[in-house]
Short mmCIF file of C-alpha atoms in Angstrom, two decimals:
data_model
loop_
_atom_site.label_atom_id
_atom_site.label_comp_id
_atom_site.label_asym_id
_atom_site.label_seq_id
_atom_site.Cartn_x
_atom_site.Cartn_y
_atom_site.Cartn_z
CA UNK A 1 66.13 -35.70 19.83
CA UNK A 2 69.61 -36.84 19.66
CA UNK A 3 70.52 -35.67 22.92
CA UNK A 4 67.43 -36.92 24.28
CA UNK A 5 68.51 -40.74 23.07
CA UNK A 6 72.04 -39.92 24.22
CA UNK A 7 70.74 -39.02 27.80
CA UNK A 8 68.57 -42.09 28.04
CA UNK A 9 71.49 -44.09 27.18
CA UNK A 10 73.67 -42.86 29.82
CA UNK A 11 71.05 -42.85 32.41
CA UNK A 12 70.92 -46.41 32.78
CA UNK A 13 74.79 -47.32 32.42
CA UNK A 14 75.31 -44.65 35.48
CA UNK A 15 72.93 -46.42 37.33
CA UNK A 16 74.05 -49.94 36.83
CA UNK A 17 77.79 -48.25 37.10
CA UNK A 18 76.44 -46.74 41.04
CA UNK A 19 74.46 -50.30 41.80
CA UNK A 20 77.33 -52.67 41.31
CA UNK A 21 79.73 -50.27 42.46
CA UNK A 22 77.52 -49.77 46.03
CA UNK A 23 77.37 -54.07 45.86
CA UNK A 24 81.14 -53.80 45.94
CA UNK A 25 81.76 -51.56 48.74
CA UNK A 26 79.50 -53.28 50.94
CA UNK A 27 80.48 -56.62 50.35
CA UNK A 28 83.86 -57.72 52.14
CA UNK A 29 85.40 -61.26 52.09
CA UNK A 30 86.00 -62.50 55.70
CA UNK A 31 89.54 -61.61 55.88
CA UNK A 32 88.62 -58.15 55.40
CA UNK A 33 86.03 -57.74 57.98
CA UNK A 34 88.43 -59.45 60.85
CA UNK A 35 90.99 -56.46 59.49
CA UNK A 36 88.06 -53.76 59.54
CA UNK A 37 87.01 -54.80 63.13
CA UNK A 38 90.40 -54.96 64.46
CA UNK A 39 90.94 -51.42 63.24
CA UNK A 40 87.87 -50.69 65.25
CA UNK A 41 89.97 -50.51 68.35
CA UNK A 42 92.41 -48.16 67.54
CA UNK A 43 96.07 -48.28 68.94
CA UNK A 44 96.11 -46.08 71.58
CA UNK A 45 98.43 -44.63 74.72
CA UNK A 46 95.46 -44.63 77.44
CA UNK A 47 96.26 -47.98 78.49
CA UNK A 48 99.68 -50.56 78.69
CA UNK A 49 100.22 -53.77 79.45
CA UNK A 50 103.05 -54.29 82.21
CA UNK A 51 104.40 -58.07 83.12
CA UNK A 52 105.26 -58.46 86.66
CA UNK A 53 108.08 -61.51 86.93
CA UNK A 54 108.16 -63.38 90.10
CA UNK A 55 108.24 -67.29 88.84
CA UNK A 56 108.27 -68.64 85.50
CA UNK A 57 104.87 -70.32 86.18
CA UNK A 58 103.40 -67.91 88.50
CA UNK A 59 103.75 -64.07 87.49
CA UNK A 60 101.01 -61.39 86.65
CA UNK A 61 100.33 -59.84 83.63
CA UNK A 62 98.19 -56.60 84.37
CA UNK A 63 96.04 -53.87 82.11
CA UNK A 64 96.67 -50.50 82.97
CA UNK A 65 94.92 -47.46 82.53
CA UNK A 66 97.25 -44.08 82.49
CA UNK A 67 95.68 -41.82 85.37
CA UNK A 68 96.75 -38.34 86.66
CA UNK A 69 99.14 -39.39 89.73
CA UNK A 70 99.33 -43.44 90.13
CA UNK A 71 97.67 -45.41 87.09
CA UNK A 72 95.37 -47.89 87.88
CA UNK A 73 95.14 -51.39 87.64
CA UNK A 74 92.20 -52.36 85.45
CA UNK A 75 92.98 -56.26 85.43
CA UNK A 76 95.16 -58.81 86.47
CA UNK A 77 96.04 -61.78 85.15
CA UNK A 78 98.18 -65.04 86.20
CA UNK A 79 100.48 -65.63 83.84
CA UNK A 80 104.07 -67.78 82.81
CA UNK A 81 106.98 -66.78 81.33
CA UNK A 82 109.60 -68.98 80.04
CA UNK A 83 111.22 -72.34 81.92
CA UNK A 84 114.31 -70.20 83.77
CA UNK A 85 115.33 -67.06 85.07
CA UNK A 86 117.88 -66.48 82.10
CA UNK A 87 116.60 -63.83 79.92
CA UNK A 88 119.26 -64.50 77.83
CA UNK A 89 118.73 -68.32 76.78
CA UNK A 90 117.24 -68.15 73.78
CA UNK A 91 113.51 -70.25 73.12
CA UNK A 92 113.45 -70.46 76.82
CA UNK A 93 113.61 -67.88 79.48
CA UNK A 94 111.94 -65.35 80.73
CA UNK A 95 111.31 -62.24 78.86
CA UNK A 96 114.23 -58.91 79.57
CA UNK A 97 113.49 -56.56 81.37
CA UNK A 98 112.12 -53.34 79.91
CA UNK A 99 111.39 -50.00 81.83
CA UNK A 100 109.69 -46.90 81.01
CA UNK A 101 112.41 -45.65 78.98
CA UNK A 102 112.29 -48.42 76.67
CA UNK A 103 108.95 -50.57 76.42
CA UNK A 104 108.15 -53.57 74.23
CA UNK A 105 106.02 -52.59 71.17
CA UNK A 106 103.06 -54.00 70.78
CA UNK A 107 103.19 -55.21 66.77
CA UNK A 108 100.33 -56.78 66.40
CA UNK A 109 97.36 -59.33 67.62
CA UNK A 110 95.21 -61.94 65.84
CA UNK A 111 92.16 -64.63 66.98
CA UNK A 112 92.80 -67.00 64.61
CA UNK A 113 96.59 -67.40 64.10
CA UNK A 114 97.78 -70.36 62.92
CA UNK A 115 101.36 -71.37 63.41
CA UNK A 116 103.51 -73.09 65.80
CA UNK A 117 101.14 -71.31 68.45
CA UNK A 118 97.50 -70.72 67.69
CA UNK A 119 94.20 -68.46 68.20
CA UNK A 120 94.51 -65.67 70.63
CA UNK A 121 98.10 -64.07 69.43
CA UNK A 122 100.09 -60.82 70.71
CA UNK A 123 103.31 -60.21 68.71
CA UNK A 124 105.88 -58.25 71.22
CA UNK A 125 109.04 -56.69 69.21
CA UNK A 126 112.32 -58.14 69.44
CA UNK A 127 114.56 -57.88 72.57
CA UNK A 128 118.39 -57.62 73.40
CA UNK A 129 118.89 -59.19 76.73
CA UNK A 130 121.85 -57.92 78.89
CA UNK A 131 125.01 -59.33 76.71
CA UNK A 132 123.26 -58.71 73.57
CA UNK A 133 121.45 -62.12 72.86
CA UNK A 134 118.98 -60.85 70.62
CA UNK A 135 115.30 -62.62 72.19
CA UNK A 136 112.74 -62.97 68.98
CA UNK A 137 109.93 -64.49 68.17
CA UNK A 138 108.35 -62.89 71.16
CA UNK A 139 104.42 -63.46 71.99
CA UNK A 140 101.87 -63.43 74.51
CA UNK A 141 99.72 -66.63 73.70
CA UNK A 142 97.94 -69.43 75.15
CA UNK A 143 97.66 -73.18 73.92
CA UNK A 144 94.41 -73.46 71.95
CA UNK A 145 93.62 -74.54 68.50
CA UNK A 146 93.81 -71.63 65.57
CA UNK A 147 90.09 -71.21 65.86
CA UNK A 148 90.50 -70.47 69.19
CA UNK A 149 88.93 -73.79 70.77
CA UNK A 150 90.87 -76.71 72.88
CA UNK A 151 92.25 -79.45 70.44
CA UNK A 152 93.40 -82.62 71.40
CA UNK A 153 97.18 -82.59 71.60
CA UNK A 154 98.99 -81.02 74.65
CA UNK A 155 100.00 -78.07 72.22
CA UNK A 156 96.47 -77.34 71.53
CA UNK A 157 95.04 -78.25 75.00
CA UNK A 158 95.08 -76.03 78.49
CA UNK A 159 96.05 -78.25 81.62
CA UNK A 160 97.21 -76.18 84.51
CA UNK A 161 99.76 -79.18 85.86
CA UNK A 162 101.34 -82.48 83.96
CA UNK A 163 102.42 -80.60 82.02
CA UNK A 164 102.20 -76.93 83.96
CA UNK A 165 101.24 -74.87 81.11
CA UNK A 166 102.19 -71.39 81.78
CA UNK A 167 105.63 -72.75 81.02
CA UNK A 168 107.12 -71.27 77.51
CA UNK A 169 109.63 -70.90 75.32
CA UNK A 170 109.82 -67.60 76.45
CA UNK A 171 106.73 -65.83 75.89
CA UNK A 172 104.13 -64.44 78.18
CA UNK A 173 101.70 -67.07 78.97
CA UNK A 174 98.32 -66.97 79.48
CA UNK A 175 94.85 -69.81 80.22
CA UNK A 176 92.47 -69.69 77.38
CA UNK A 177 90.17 -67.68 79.03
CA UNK A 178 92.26 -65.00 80.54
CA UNK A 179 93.50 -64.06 77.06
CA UNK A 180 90.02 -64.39 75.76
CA UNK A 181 89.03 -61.60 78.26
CA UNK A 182 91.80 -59.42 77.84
CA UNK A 183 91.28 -59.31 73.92
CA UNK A 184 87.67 -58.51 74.88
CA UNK A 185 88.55 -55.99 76.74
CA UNK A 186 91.21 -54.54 74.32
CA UNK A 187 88.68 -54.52 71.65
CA UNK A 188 86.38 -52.89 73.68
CA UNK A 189 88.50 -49.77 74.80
CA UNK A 190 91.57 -49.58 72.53
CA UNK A 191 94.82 -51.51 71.94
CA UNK A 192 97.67 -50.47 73.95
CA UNK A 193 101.22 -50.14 72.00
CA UNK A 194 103.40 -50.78 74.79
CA UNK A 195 104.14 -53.77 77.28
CA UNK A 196 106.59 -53.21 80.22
CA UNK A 197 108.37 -55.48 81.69
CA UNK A 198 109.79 -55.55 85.38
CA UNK A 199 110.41 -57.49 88.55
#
């Protein structure tokens, strides 16, 4: 008898226990369901971004998939860096140089970051130019609001010319919608960890 009232004691508590605790692995605050569908696309070495310099405004940013012989060119983008040539002036030239030996890292990306530039966000590691100058604060953005929408200021709000936006302080620079579609495509087949850079 006693164990029989013991057992329908402890019956119910391990059910309630198993309820809540299946409530509380299958509910997830926002934050954490950005994280768990960014970890969807897993970092990967299939693909690489490579930045092709030829003006500050007009240069190509291009997805690449690694193939047996040449790789190939999934997508190509238009894209700024910088306001001059000088990869060493700090906050505003192009981005160094770096070759297969030595890529960029790709850190991390976020849609919704909110801080002197917003929504679509690439973080690229640090950089020493060629007398040392170390380049940081390093991104491939556009100019959107943190939500990822156009605002109202110039910061906020894609032109093309007065001002020519794919000037930067010495980032990669990208229109709204060509860094909407790469990040769709990124999250579709993987994140790449490296960028090169050449010219």
């Amino acid at each position: 008898m006693r164990n029989n009232a013991r057992s329908a004691r402890i019956v119910p508590l391990a059910l309630a226990a198993l309820l809540v605790g299946g409530l509380s692995a299958t509910t997830a605050t926002p934050a954490q369901a950005r994280t768990e569908a960014q970890a969807s696309a897993r970092p990967t070495d299939a693909y690489y971004l490579r930045f092709d310099k030829n003006s500050v405004t007009n240069s190509r940013l291009e997805l690449v998939k690694r193939t047996p012989g040449k790789d190939k060119v999934l997508k190509t983008y238009k894209a700024g860096s910088g306001q001059v040539k000088d990869t060493c002036a700090v906050g505003k030239g192009w981005l160094p140089n770096a070759g297969a030996s030595k890529p960029y890292a790709i850190e991390w990306h976020r849609k919704n970051f909110d801080g002197i530039i917003n929504g679509f966000v690439i973080k690229i590691a640090d950089r020493k130019c060629h007398n040392g100058t170390k380049r940081t604060e390093l991104f491939i953005h556009s100019e959107m609001k943190p939500n990822g929408n156009q605002g109202t200021i110039e910061s906020e709000r894609w032109t093309n010319s007065n001002p020519n936006d794919y000037y930067s302080n010495g980032c990669i620079k990208l229109n709204p919608t060509d860094i909407k579609d790469l990040f769709k495509r990124l999250d579709s087949i993987g994140w790449p960890k490296k960028l090169y850079v050449v010219d």
